[in-house]
CSV table of C-alpha atoms in Angstrom, one decimal:
chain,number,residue,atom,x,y,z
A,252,UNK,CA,116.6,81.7,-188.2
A,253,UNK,CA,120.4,82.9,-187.8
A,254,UNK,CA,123.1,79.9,-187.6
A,255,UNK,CA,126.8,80.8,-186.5
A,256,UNK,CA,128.7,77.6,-186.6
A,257,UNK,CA,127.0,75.1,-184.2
A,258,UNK,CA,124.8,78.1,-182.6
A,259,UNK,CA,121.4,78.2,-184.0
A,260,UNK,CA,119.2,81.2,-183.0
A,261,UNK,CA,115.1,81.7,-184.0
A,262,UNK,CA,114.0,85.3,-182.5
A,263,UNK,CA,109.8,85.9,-183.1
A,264,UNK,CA,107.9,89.1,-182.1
A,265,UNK,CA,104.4,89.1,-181.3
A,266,UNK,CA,102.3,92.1,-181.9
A,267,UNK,CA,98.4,91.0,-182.0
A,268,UNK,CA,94.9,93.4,-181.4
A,269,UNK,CA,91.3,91.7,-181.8
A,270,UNK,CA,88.4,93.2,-181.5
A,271,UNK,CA,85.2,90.7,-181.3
A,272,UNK,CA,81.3,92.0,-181.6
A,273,UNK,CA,78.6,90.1,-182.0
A,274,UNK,CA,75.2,91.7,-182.0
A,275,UNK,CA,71.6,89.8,-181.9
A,276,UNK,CA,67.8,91.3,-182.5
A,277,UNK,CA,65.0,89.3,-182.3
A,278,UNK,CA,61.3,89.0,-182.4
A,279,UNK,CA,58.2,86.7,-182.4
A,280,UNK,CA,54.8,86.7,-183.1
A,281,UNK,CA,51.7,84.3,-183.7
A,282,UNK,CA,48.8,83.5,-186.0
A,283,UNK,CA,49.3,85.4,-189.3
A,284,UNK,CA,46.3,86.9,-190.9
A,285,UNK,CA,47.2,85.5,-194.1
A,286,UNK,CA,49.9,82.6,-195.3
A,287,UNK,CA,51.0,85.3,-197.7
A,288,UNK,CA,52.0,88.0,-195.3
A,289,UNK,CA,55.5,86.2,-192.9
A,290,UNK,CA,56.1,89.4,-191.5
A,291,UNK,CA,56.0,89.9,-188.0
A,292,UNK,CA,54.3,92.7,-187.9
A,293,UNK,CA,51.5,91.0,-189.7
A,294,UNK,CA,50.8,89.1,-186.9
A,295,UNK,CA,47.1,89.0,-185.2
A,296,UNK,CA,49.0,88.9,-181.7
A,297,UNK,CA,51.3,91.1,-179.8
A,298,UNK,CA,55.0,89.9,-180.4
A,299,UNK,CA,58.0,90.4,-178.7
A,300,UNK,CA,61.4,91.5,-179.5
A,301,UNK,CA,64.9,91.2,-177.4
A,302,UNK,CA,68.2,91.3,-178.7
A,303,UNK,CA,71.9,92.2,-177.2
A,304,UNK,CA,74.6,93.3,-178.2
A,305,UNK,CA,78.4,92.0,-177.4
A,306,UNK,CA,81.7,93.5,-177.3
A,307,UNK,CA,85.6,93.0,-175.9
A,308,UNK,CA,88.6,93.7,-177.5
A,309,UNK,CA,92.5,91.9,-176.8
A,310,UNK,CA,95.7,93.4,-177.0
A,311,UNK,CA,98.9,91.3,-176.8
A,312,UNK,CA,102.9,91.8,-177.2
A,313,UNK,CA,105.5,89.5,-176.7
A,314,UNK,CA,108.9,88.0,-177.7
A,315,UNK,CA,110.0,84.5,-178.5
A,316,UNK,CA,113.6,83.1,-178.3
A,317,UNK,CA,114.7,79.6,-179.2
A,318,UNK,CA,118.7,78.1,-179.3
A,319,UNK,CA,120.3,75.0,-179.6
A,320,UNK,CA,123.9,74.6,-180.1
A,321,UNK,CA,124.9,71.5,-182.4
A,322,UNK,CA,121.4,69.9,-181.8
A,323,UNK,CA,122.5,68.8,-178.8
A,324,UNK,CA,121.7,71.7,-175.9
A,325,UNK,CA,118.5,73.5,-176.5
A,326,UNK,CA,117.0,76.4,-174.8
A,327,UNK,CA,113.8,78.5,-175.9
A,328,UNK,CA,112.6,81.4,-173.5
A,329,UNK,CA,109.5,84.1,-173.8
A,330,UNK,CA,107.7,86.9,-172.6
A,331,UNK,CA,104.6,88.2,-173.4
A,332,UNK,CA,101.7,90.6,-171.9
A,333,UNK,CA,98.2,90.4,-172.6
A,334,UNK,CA,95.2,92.8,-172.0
A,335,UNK,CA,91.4,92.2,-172.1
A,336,UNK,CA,88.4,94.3,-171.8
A,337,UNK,CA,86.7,91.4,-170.1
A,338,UNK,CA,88.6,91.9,-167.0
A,339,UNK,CA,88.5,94.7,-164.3
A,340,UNK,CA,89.2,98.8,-165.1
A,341,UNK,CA,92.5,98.2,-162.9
A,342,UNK,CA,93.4,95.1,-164.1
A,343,UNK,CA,92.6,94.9,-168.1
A,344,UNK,CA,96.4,94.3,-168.2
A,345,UNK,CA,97.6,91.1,-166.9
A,346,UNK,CA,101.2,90.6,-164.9
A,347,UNK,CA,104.1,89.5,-167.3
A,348,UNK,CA,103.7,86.1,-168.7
A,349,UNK,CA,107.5,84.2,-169.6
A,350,UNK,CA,108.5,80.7,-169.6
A,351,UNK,CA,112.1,79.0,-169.6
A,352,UNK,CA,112.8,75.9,-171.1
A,353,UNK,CA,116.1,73.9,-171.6
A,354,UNK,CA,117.2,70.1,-173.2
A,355,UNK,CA,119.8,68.3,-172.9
A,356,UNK,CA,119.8,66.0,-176.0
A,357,UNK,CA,122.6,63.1,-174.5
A,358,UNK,CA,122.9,60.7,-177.3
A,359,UNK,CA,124.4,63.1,-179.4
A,360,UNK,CA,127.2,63.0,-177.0
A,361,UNK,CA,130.4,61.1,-177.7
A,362,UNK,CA,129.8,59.0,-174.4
A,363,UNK,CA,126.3,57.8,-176.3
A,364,UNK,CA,126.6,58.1,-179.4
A,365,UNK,CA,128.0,54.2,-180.7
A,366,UNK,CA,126.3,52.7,-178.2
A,367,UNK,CA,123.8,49.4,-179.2
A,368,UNK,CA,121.2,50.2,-176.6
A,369,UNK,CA,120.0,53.6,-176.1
A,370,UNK,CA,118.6,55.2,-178.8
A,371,UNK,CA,117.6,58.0,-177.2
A,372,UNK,CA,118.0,60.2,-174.2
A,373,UNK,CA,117.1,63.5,-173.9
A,374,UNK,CA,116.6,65.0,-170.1
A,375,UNK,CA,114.6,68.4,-170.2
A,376,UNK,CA,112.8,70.7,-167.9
A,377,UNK,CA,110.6,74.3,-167.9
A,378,UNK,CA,109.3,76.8,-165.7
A,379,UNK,CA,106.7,79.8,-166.7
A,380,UNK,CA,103.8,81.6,-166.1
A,381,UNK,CA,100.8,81.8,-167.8
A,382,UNK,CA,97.1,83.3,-168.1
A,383,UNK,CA,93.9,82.7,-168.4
A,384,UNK,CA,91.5,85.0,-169.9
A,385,UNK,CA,88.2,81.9,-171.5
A,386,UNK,CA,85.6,84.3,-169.6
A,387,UNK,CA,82.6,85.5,-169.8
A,388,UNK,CA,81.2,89.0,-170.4
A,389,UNK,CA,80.3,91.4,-168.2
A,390,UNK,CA,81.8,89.5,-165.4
A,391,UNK,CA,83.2,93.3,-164.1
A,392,UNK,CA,80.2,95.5,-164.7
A,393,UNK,CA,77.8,96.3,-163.0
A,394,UNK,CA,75.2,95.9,-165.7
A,395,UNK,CA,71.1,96.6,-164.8
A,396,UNK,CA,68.0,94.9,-166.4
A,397,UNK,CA,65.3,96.6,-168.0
A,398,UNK,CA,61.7,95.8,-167.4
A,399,UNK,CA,58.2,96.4,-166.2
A,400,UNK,CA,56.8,96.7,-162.8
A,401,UNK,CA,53.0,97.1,-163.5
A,402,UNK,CA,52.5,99.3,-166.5
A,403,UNK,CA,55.4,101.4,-165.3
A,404,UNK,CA,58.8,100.8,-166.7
A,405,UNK,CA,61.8,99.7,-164.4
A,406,UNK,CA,65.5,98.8,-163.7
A,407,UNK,CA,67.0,96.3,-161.3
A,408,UNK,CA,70.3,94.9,-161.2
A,409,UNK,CA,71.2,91.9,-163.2
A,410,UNK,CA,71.6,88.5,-161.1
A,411,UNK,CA,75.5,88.5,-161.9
A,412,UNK,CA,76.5,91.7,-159.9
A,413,UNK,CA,79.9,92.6,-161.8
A,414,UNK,CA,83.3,93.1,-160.1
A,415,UNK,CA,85.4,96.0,-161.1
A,416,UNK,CA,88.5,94.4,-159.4
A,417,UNK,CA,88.2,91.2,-161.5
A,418,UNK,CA,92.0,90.2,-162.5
A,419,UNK,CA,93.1,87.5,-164.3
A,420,UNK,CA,94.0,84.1,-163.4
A,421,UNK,CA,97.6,82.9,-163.6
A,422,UNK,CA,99.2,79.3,-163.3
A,423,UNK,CA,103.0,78.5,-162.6
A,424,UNK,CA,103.8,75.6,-164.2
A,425,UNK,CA,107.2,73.7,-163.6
A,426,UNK,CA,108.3,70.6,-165.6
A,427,UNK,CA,111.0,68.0,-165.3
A,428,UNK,CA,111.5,65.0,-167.5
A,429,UNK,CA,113.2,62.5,-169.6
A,430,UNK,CA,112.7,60.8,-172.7
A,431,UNK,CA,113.9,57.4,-173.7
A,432,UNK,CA,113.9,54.8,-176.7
A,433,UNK,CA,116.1,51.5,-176.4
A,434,UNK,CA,116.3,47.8,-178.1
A,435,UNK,CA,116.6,49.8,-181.7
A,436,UNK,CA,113.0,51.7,-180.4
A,437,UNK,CA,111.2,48.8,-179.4
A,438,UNK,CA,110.8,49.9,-176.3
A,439,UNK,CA,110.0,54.0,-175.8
A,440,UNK,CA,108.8,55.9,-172.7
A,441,UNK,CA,108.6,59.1,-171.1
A,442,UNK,CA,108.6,60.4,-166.9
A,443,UNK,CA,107.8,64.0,-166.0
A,444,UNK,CA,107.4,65.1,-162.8
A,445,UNK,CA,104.8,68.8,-162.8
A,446,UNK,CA,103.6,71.3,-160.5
A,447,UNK,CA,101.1,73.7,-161.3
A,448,UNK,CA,100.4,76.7,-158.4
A,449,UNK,CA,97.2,78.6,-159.7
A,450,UNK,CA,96.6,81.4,-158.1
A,451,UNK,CA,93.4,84.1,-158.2
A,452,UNK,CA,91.7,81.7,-159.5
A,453,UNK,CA,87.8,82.8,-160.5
A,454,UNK,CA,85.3,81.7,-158.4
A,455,UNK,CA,81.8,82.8,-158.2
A,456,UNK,CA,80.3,83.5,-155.1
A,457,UNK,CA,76.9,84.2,-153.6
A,458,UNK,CA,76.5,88.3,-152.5
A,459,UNK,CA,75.7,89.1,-148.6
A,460,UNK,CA,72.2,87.6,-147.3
A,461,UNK,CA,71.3,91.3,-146.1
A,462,UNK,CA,70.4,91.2,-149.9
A,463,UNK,CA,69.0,88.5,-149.7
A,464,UNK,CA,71.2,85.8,-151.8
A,465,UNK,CA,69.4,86.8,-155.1
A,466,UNK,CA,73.1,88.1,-157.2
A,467,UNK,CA,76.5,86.6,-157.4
A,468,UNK,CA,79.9,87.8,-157.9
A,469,UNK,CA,83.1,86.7,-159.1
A,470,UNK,CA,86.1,87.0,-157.3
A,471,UNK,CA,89.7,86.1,-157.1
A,472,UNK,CA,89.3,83.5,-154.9
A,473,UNK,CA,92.9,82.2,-154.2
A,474,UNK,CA,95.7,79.4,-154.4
A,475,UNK,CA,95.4,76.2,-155.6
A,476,UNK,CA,98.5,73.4,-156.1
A,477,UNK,CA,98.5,70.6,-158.4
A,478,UNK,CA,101.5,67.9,-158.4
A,479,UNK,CA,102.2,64.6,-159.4
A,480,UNK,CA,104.2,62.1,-161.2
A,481,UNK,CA,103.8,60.7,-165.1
A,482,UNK,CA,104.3,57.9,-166.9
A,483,UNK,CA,104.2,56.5,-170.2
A,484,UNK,CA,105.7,53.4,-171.6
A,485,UNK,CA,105.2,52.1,-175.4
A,486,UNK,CA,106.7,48.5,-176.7
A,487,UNK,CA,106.2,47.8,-180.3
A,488,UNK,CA,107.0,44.5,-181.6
A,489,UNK,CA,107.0,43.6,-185.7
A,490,UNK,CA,107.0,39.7,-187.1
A,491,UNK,CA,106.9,40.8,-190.9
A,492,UNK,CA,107.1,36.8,-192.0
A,493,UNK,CA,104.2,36.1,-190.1
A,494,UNK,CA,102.0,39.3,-190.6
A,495,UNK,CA,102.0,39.9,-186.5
A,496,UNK,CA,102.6,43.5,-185.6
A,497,UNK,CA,101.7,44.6,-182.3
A,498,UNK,CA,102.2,47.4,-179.8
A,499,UNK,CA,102.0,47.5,-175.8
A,500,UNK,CA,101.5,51.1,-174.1
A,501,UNK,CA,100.9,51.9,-170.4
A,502,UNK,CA,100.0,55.3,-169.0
A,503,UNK,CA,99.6,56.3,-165.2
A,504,UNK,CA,99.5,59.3,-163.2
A,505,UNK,CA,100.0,60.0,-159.3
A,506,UNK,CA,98.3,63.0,-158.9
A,507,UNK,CA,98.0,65.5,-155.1
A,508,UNK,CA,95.9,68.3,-155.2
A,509,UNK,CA,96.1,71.1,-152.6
A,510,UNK,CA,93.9,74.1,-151.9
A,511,UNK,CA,96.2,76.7,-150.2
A,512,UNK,CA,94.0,79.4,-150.1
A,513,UNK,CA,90.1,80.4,-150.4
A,514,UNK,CA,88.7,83.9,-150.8
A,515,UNK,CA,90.6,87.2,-150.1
């Protein structure tokens, strides 16, 4: 944190690799010869074994900036970029991720600052970008089952038929609001107005019936915008002489959702 006069300045760098395996074997049998002998091998009938084995790795970099000057104007800003193995050859690296965010903290204004009502005011809003990566394995390879077709050994695709295209899934999020107390804090409340534009969402989708509708894919299946309105209001009331305390809060949303595009 650096402070010149009124300017206050917080610069953080992100530099992050994880790697996570996870690797399972196991096996079953029934009716031991003897209670003394709990190996599996000791078993009088055949057992079974399976097992898998799990890998993906993350990469990330990034930069974070926050300012205010004199507590009153704030402004934080930052950009990052992410890669995951999960995702497609051509697309382990995501598009650059930043957001923009900025306050305006009025009380501390001379034109606020002695008043008897407010208490608070603070207008604010945000833009960015952002990604989302919570996905499954193997979603973008082509992976094939092992097995047995009589007493012959075999291989057939696995239900999930991967896509090497895969990409990942971005939202634009944009925020505007303002946060109030008044009364000496009695009464406290918030309204923010959002939209979120997801696009490429993941989707997964049922292959062509000239293979007969037995594997799935997922896709990037488009564009999807989500708006609306929010409200929250708090009232807090305290009679110390006769041991009432009590508190009033309402919350609503108006919400409009809007698929924009589906499937390539």
């Amino acid at each position: 944190v650096t402070s010149l006069g009124n300017h206050n300045f917080d610069i953080l760098g992100l530099l992050e690799y994880a790697e996570f395996k996870n690797d399972l074997i196991n096996l079953q049998g029934r009716n031991f010869s003897s209670p003394g002998l709990s190996e599996a091998s000791n078993t009088s009938a055949p057992f079974s074994t399976g097992g898998f084995d799990q890998l993906f790795k993350t990469f990330s970099y990034g930069a974070f900036l926050s300012y205010d000057y004199d507590r009153k104007y704030l402004l934080t800003a930052s950009v990052r970029q992410d890669a995951d193995s999960r995702f497609g050859k051509n697309n382990v690296y995501s598009e650059p991720f930043w957001s923009v965010s900025a306050a305006w903290n009025l009380t501390s204004e001379g034109f606020l600052k002695d008043n008897n009502f407010i208490n608070s005011l603070k207008l604010r809003g945000s833009i960015g970008v952002r990604g989302y990566n919570n996905i499954d394995l193997n979603l973008n390879n082509i992976l094939l089952n092992g097995g047995t077709y009589g007493n012959n050994p075999s291989l057939a695709p696995n239900v999930v038929y991967g896509n090497p295209d895969l990409k990942w899934e971005t939202t634009k999020s944009q925020n505007y609001g303002v946060e109030f107390s008044v009364l000496k804090r009695r009464i406290s409340g918030t309204i923010d107005y959002f939209i979120d534009v997801k696009k490429d969402f993941i989707l997964n989708v049922p292959n062509a019936s000239s293979e007969g509708g037995a594997y799935t894919t997922n896709i990037n299946a488009g564009k999807l915008t989500n708006k609306g309105f929010e409200f929250r209001m708090n009232e807090e009331e305290k009679k110390s002489k006769n041991g009432l305390n009590w508190a009033l809060r309402a919350n609503t949303s108006i919400l409009e959702y809007k698929l924009n595009k589906l499937l390539p």
